[in-house]
PDB file of C-alpha atoms in Angstrom:
ATOM      1  CA  HIS A   1     -21.867   3.288   1.345  1.00  0.00           C
ATOM      2  CA  ASN A   2     -19.525   2.602  -1.557  1.00  0.00           C
ATOM      3  CA  VAL A   3     -19.645   0.344  -4.591  1.00  0.00           C
ATOM      4  CA  LEU A   4     -18.188  -2.613  -2.641  1.00  0.00           C
ATOM      5  CA  THR A   5     -20.937  -2.336  -0.054  1.00  0.00           C
ATOM      6  CA  LEU A   6     -23.637  -2.129  -2.720  1.00  0.00           C
ATOM      7  CA  ALA A   7     -22.152  -5.073  -4.621  1.00  0.00           C
ATOM      8  CA  ALA A   8     -22.468  -7.241  -1.496  1.00  0.00           C
ATOM      9  CA  VAL A   9     -26.177  -6.503  -1.025  1.00  0.00           C
ATOM     10  CA  PRO A  10     -27.645  -8.912  -3.649  1.00  0.00           C
ATOM     11  CA  GLY A  11     -25.786 -11.911  -2.243  1.00  0.00           C
ATOM     12  CA  ILE A  12     -26.797 -11.088   1.316  1.00  0.00           C
ATOM     13  CA  LEU A  13     -30.438 -10.655   0.329  1.00  0.00           C
ATOM     14  CA  ALA A  14     -30.405 -13.893  -1.670  1.00  0.00           C
ATOM     15  CA  LYS A  15     -28.618 -16.151   0.836  1.00  0.00           C
ATOM     16  CA  GLY A  16     -28.937 -14.297   4.125  1.00  0.00           C
ATOM     17  CA  GLY A  17     -26.570 -12.650   6.541  1.00  0.00           C
ATOM     18  CA  ALA A  18     -25.600 -15.946   8.184  1.00  0.00           C
ATOM     19  CA  HIS A  19     -24.205 -17.275   4.903  1.00  0.00           C
ATOM     20  CA  TRP A  20     -22.247 -14.068   4.372  1.00  0.00           C
ATOM     21  CA  ALA A  21     -20.841 -14.264   7.905  1.00  0.00           C
ATOM     22  CA  GLU A  22     -19.595 -17.812   7.253  1.00  0.00           C
ATOM     23  CA  LEU A  23     -17.238 -16.438   4.607  1.00  0.00           C
ATOM     24  CA  GLY A  24     -13.986 -14.763   5.500  1.00  0.00           C
ATOM     25  CA  ASP A  25     -11.345 -14.864   8.192  1.00  0.00           C
ATOM     26  CA  GLY A  26     -11.298 -13.440  11.711  1.00  0.00           C
ATOM     27  CA  ALA A  27     -13.118 -10.119  11.926  1.00  0.00           C
ATOM     28  CA  SER A  28     -13.038  -9.725   8.142  1.00  0.00           C
ATOM     29  CA  ARG A  29     -16.257 -11.382   7.009  1.00  0.00           C
ATOM     30  CA  GLY A  30     -17.667 -11.880   3.533  1.00  0.00           C
ATOM     31  CA  THR A  31     -15.729 -11.289   0.341  1.00  0.00           C
ATOM     32  CA  GLN A  32     -13.386  -8.640  -0.989  1.00  0.00           C
ATOM     33  CA  ALA A  33     -12.679  -7.478  -4.525  1.00  0.00           C
ATOM     34  CA  TYR A  34      -8.948  -7.145  -5.142  1.00  0.00           C
ATOM     35  CA  GLN A  35      -7.593  -5.128  -8.047  1.00  0.00           C
ATOM     36  CA  LEU A  36      -4.310  -6.694  -9.172  1.00  0.00           C
ATOM     37  CA  SER A  37      -1.996  -4.547 -11.280  1.00  0.00           C
ATOM     38  CA  GLY A  38       1.640  -3.881 -11.964  1.00  0.00           C
ATOM     39  CA  ALA A  39       4.389  -6.363 -12.834  1.00  0.00           C
ATOM     40  CA  LEU A  40       2.160  -9.447 -13.091  1.00  0.00           C
ATOM     41  CA  ARG A  41       1.441 -11.908 -15.866  1.00  0.00           C
ATOM     42  CA  ARG A  42      -2.329 -11.653 -15.336  1.00  0.00           C
ATOM     43  CA  PRO A  43      -3.408  -8.328 -13.803  1.00  0.00           C
ATOM     44  CA  GLY A  44      -7.125  -7.966 -13.252  1.00  0.00           C
ATOM     45  CA  LEU A  45      -9.998  -8.040 -10.786  1.00  0.00           C
ATOM     46  CA  VAL A  46     -10.704 -10.983  -8.485  1.00  0.00           C
ATOM     47  CA  GLU A  47     -13.261 -11.438  -5.705  1.00  0.00           C
ATOM     48  CA  THR A  48     -12.591 -14.013  -2.999  1.00  0.00           C
ATOM     49  CA  PRO A  49     -13.624 -14.587   0.613  1.00  0.00           C
ATOM     50  CA  PHE A  50     -11.359 -12.767   3.067  1.00  0.00           C
ATOM     51  CA  GLY A  51      -8.422 -14.881   4.222  1.00  0.00           C
ATOM     52  CA  ILE A  52      -6.369 -15.304   1.071  1.00  0.00           C
ATOM     53  CA  THR A  53      -2.711 -14.313   1.372  1.00  0.00           C
ATOM     54  CA  LEU A  54      -0.940 -11.694  -0.711  1.00  0.00           C
ATOM     55  CA  GLY A  55       1.212 -14.433  -2.206  1.00  0.00           C
ATOM     56  CA  GLU A  56      -1.837 -16.419  -3.287  1.00  0.00           C
ATOM     57  CA  LEU A  57      -3.299 -13.334  -4.888  1.00  0.00           C
ATOM     58  CA  LEU A  58      -0.131 -12.311  -6.708  1.00  0.00           C
ATOM     59  CA  ASN A  59       1.254 -15.702  -7.710  1.00  0.00           C
ATOM     60  CA  GLY A  60      -2.032 -17.551  -8.058  1.00  0.00           C
ATOM     61  CA  PHE A  61      -4.617 -15.228  -9.543  1.00  0.00           C
ATOM     62  CA  GLY A  62      -2.033 -12.725 -10.794  1.00  0.00           C
ATOM     63  CA  GLY A  63       0.149 -15.377 -12.407  1.00  0.00           C
ATOM     64  CA  GLY A  64       3.322 -14.251 -10.651  1.00  0.00           C
ATOM     65  CA  PRO A  65       6.102 -12.109 -12.120  1.00  0.00           C
ATOM     66  CA  ARG A  66       6.866 -11.823 -15.783  1.00  0.00           C
ATOM     67  CA  GLU A  67       9.486 -14.147 -17.236  1.00  0.00           C
ATOM     68  CA  GLY A  68      12.954 -13.597 -15.855  1.00  0.00           C
ATOM     69  CA  ARG A  69      11.827 -11.270 -13.080  1.00  0.00           C
ATOM     70  CA  ARG A  70      11.007 -11.676  -9.393  1.00  0.00           C
ATOM     71  CA  LEU A  71       8.424  -9.804  -7.366  1.00  0.00           C
ATOM     72  CA  ARG A  72      10.037  -7.426  -4.923  1.00  0.00           C
ATOM     73  CA  ALA A  73       7.082  -5.837  -3.182  1.00  0.00           C
ATOM     74  CA  ALA A  74       3.420  -4.916  -3.367  1.00  0.00           C
ATOM     75  CA  GLN A  75       1.622  -1.736  -2.404  1.00  0.00           C
ATOM     76  CA  VAL A  76      -1.717  -2.630  -0.866  1.00  0.00           C
ATOM     77  CA  GLY A  77      -4.656  -0.317  -0.308  1.00  0.00           C
ATOM     78  CA  GLY A  78      -4.219   2.379  -2.917  1.00  0.00           C
ATOM     79  CA  PRO A  79      -1.628   5.020  -3.834  1.00  0.00           C
ATOM     80  CA  LEU A  80      -1.065   5.829  -0.162  1.00  0.00           C
ATOM     81  CA  GLY A  81      -0.853   2.210   0.988  1.00  0.00           C
ATOM     82  CA  ALA A  82       2.182   0.653   2.630  1.00  0.00           C
ATOM     83  CA  TRP A  83       4.854  -1.225   0.692  1.00  0.00           C
ATOM     84  CA  THR A  84       4.890  -4.876   1.713  1.00  0.00           C
ATOM     85  CA  PRO A  85       8.093  -6.797   0.877  1.00  0.00           C
ATOM     86  CA  ALA A  86       8.060 -10.253  -0.708  1.00  0.00           C
ATOM     87  CA  SER A  87       9.149 -11.708   2.637  1.00  0.00           C
ATOM     88  CA  LEU A  88       5.696 -10.781   4.006  1.00  0.00           C
ATOM     89  CA  PHE A  89       3.623 -12.154   1.128  1.00  0.00           C
ATOM     90  CA  GLY A  90       2.292 -14.730   3.585  1.00  0.00           C
ATOM     91  CA  THR A  91       0.253 -11.914   5.164  1.00  0.00           C
ATOM     92  CA  ARG A  92      -3.492 -12.448   4.907  1.00  0.00           C
ATOM     93  CA  ALA A  93      -5.228  -9.769   2.839  1.00  0.00           C
ATOM     94  CA  THR A  94      -7.713  -8.915   5.582  1.00  0.00           C
ATOM     95  CA  TRP A  95      -8.327  -5.753   7.563  1.00  0.00           C
ATOM     96  CA  GLU A  96      -6.541  -7.068  10.624  1.00  0.00           C
ATOM     97  CA  GLY A  97      -3.863  -8.972   8.697  1.00  0.00           C
ATOM     98  CA  MET A  98      -2.680  -5.909   6.828  1.00  0.00           C
ATOM     99  CA  ALA A  99      -2.835  -3.793   9.993  1.00  0.00           C
ATOM    100  CA  GLU A 100      -0.616  -6.297  11.828  1.00  0.00           C
ATOM    101  CA  ALA A 101       1.885  -6.055   8.966  1.00  0.00           C
ATOM    102  CA  GLY A 102       1.975  -2.267   9.338  1.00  0.00           C
ATOM    103  CA  GLY A 103      -0.275  -1.480   6.382  1.00  0.00           C
ATOM    104  CA  MET A 104      -3.924  -1.263   5.427  1.00  0.00           C
ATOM    105  CA  LEU A 105      -6.300  -3.074   3.100  1.00  0.00           C
ATOM    106  CA  GLY A 106      -7.977   0.101   1.849  1.00  0.00           C
ATOM    107  CA  HIS A 107     -10.059  -0.479  -1.267  1.00  0.00           C
ATOM    108  CA  GLY A 108      -8.250  -3.728  -2.085  1.00  0.00           C
ATOM    109  CA  GLY A 109      -5.899  -2.343  -4.703  1.00  0.00           C
ATOM    110  CA  VAL A 110      -2.683  -4.387  -4.986  1.00  0.00           C
ATOM    111  CA  VAL A 111       0.174  -3.052  -7.145  1.00  0.00           C
ATOM    112  CA  ALA A 112       3.068  -5.467  -7.628  1.00  0.00           C
ATOM    113  CA  VAL A 113       6.572  -4.345  -8.560  1.00  0.00           C
ATOM    114  CA  ASP A 114       9.495  -6.501  -9.609  1.00  0.00           C
ATOM    115  CA  ASP A 115      13.222  -6.354  -9.016  1.00  0.00           C
ATOM    116  CA  ARG A 116      13.683  -3.468 -11.456  1.00  0.00           C
ATOM    117  CA  THR A 117      11.786  -1.025  -9.232  1.00  0.00           C
ATOM    118  CA  ARG A 118      13.427   1.211  -6.639  1.00  0.00           C
ATOM    119  CA  ILE A 119      10.912   1.511  -3.810  1.00  0.00           C
ATOM    120  CA  GLY A 120      12.470   4.826  -2.791  1.00  0.00           C
ATOM    121  CA  ASP A 121      11.258   6.308  -6.067  1.00  0.00           C
ATOM    122  CA  MET A 122       7.773   4.929  -5.413  1.00  0.00           C
ATOM    123  CA  ALA A 123       7.752   6.486  -1.945  1.00  0.00           C
ATOM    124  CA  ARG A 124       8.632   9.856  -3.480  1.00  0.00           C
ATOM    125  CA  PHE A 125       5.853   9.417  -6.048  1.00  0.00           C
ATOM    126  CA  ALA A 126       3.291   8.837  -3.285  1.00  0.00           C
ATOM    127  CA  MET A 127       4.306  11.954  -1.378  1.00  0.00           C
ATOM    128  CA  ARG A 128       4.354  13.985  -4.580  1.00  0.00           C
ATOM    129  CA  PHE A 129       0.835  12.692  -5.266  1.00  0.00           C
ATOM    130  CA  CYS A 130      -0.252  13.988  -1.862  1.00  0.00           C
ATOM    131  CA  ALA A 131       1.287  17.391  -2.538  1.00  0.00           C
ATOM    132  CA  ALA A 132      -0.544  17.632  -5.862  1.00  0.00           C
ATOM    133  CA  GLU A 133      -3.882  16.478  -4.450  1.00  0.00           C
ATOM    134  CA  SER A 134      -3.852  18.444  -1.194  1.00  0.00           C
ATOM    135  CA  CYS A 135      -6.848  20.755  -0.803  1.00  0.00           C
ATOM    136  CA  GLY A 136      -4.628  23.183   1.102  1.00  0.00           C
ATOM    137  CA  LYS A 137      -6.861  23.341   4.172  1.00  0.00           C
ATOM    138  CA  CYS A 138      -4.271  22.269   6.731  1.00  0.00           C
ATOM    139  CA  ALA A 139      -0.585  23.113   6.986  1.00  0.00           C
ATOM    140  CA  PRO A 140       0.650  19.579   7.791  1.00  0.00           C
ATOM    141  CA  CYS A 141      -0.595  18.347   4.424  1.00  0.00           C
ATOM    142  CA  ARG A 142      -0.252  21.508   2.332  1.00  0.00           C
ATOM    143  CA  ILE A 143       3.253  22.426   3.460  1.00  0.00           C
ATOM    144  CA  GLY A 144       4.388  19.140   4.952  1.00  0.00           C
ATOM    145  CA  SER A 145       3.960  17.115   1.768  1.00  0.00           C
ATOM    146  CA  VAL A 146       6.020  19.579  -0.277  1.00  0.00           C
ATOM    147  CA  ARG A 147       8.770  19.664   2.325  1.00  0.00           C
ATOM    148  CA  ALA A 148       8.686  15.848   2.593  1.00  0.00           C
ATOM    149  CA  VAL A 149       9.326  15.504  -1.140  1.00  0.00           C
ATOM    150  CA  GLU A 150      12.374  17.747  -0.751  1.00  0.00           C
ATOM    151  CA  LEU A 151      13.667  15.628   2.141  1.00  0.00           C
ATOM    152  CA  ILE A 152      13.096  12.383   0.227  1.00  0.00           C
ATOM    153  CA  ASP A 153      15.036  13.864  -2.676  1.00  0.00           C
ATOM    154  CA  GLY A 154      17.852  14.600  -0.267  1.00  0.00           C
ATOM    155  CA  LEU A 155      17.857  11.045   1.065  1.00  0.00           C
ATOM    156  CA  LEU A 156      17.832   9.561  -2.424  1.00  0.00           C
ATOM    157  CA  ALA A 157      20.819  11.786  -3.235  1.00  0.00           C
ATOM    158  CA  GLY A 158      22.699  10.440  -0.221  1.00  0.00           C
ATOM    159  CA  ASP A 159      22.190  13.224   2.324  1.00  0.00           C
ATOM    160  CA  ALA A 160      21.802  11.432   5.669  1.00  0.00           C
ATOM    161  CA  THR A 161      20.863  14.651   7.489  1.00  0.00           C
ATOM    162  CA  CYS A 162      17.439  14.500   5.807  1.00  0.00           C
ATOM    163  CA  ARG A 163      16.376  11.363   7.675  1.00  0.00           C
ATOM    164  CA  ALA A 164      15.580  12.803  11.125  1.00  0.00           C
ATOM    165  CA  PRO A 165      13.495  15.752   9.879  1.00  0.00           C
ATOM    166  CA  LEU A 166      11.681  13.435   7.435  1.00  0.00           C
ATOM    167  CA  ASP A 167      10.779  11.024  10.245  1.00  0.00           C
ATOM    168  CA  ALA A 168       9.536  13.899  12.407  1.00  0.00           C
ATOM    169  CA  LEU A 169       7.559  15.420   9.542  1.00  0.00           C
ATOM    170  CA  CYS A 170       5.900  12.112   8.713  1.00  0.00           C
ATOM    171  CA  GLU A 171       4.722  11.758  12.314  1.00  0.00           C
ATOM    172  CA  THR A 172       3.409  15.331  12.307  1.00  0.00           C
ATOM    173  CA  MET A 173       1.454  14.659   9.113  1.00  0.00           C
ATOM    174  CA  ARG A 174       0.040  11.418  10.542  1.00  0.00           C
ATOM    175  CA  GLU A 175      -1.113  13.048  13.765  1.00  0.00           C
ATOM    176  CA  ALA A 176      -2.148  16.550  12.684  1.00  0.00           C
ATOM    177  CA  SER A 177      -3.523  16.392   9.133  1.00  0.00           C
ATOM    178  CA  ALA A 178      -7.191  17.307   8.825  1.00  0.00           C
ATOM    179  CA  CYS A 179      -8.111  14.318   6.651  1.00  0.00           C
ATOM    180  CA  GLY A 180      -6.917  10.918   5.486  1.00  0.00           C
ATOM    181  CA  LEU A 181      -4.900  12.244   2.569  1.00  0.00           C
ATOM    182  CA  GLY A 182      -2.262  13.921   4.702  1.00  0.00           C
ATOM    183  CA  ALA A 183      -2.511  11.330   7.475  1.00  0.00           C
ATOM    184  CA  LEU A 184      -1.868   8.413   5.106  1.00  0.00           C
ATOM    185  CA  ALA A 185       0.757  10.013   2.865  1.00  0.00           C
ATOM    186  CA  PRO A 186       3.610   9.033   5.239  1.00  0.00           C
ATOM    187  CA  LEU A 187       2.633   5.340   5.121  1.00  0.00           C
ATOM    188  CA  PRO A 188       4.345   4.429   1.822  1.00  0.00           C
ATOM    189  CA  VAL A 189       7.376   6.506   2.819  1.00  0.00           C
ATOM    190  CA  GLN A 190       7.762   4.991   6.276  1.00  0.00           C
ATOM    191  CA  SER A 191       7.188   1.431   5.029  1.00  0.00           C
ATOM    192  CA  ALA A 192       9.747   1.964   2.248  1.00  0.00           C
ATOM    193  CA  LEU A 193      12.321   3.204   4.748  1.00  0.00           C
ATOM    194  CA  ARG A 194      11.583   0.291   7.087  1.00  0.00           C
ATOM    195  CA  HIS A 195      11.642  -2.546   4.571  1.00  0.00           C
ATOM    196  CA  PHE A 196      13.899  -1.186   1.815  1.00  0.00           C
ATOM    197  CA  PRO A 197      16.653   0.905   3.466  1.00  0.00           C
ATOM    198  CA  GLU A 198      19.015  -0.089   0.658  1.00  0.00           C
ATOM    199  CA  ASP A 199      16.973   2.124  -1.678  1.00  0.00           C
ATOM    200  CA  PHE A 200      17.956   5.164   0.377  1.00  0.00           C
ATOM    201  CA  PRO A 201      21.794   5.266   0.270  1.00  0.00           C
ATOM    202  CA  PRO A 202      22.407   6.846   3.702  1.00  0.00           C
ATOM    203  CA  CYS A 203      19.900   4.457   5.345  1.00  0.00           C
ATOM    204  CA  ALA A 204      21.380   1.215   4.004  1.00  0.00           C
ATOM    205  CA  PRO A 205      22.593  -1.169   6.739  1.00  0.00           C
TER     206      PRO A 205
END
């Protein structure tokens, strides 16, 4: 159990499981607390029934981008969540909705970035975070995350030969890491490469 589970208990006890099950969308039932942060006019915490879109969260509750800026992307699910481009802000912030978009809902954290942010730098930050937080138990995470940062640095510097080994390393980390830290660390990197190739000079179309 976590704090979100415990927070749902009073409402279920007061109104019953049937009422709780009426809320939500698809297989995602009940409500979810979303933590909105980043380049928004009104960052904060909001709880809504599952089914709201990322755009409704960011532009409605979050107030949209600051004056003169435009939202470029949002990282959903925590520091190792996927980067979702503005073109996919119609995605429903549900477990299955985010999975279909190639990401995850995680704990409901949503970090918005505007047009001043290079997503390639954010991808590097996520992998560096993994390298710093690794417990060192398994080689894919302990060694792989450090090597991945080096390869990302190469890509950002324009070295196209770093792409193939980075792709292979990300898959190895996903499949062979002992826990979720190493397995999820490639997600922000792979989503950044997929949706924002222009941020990695040799990958730009």
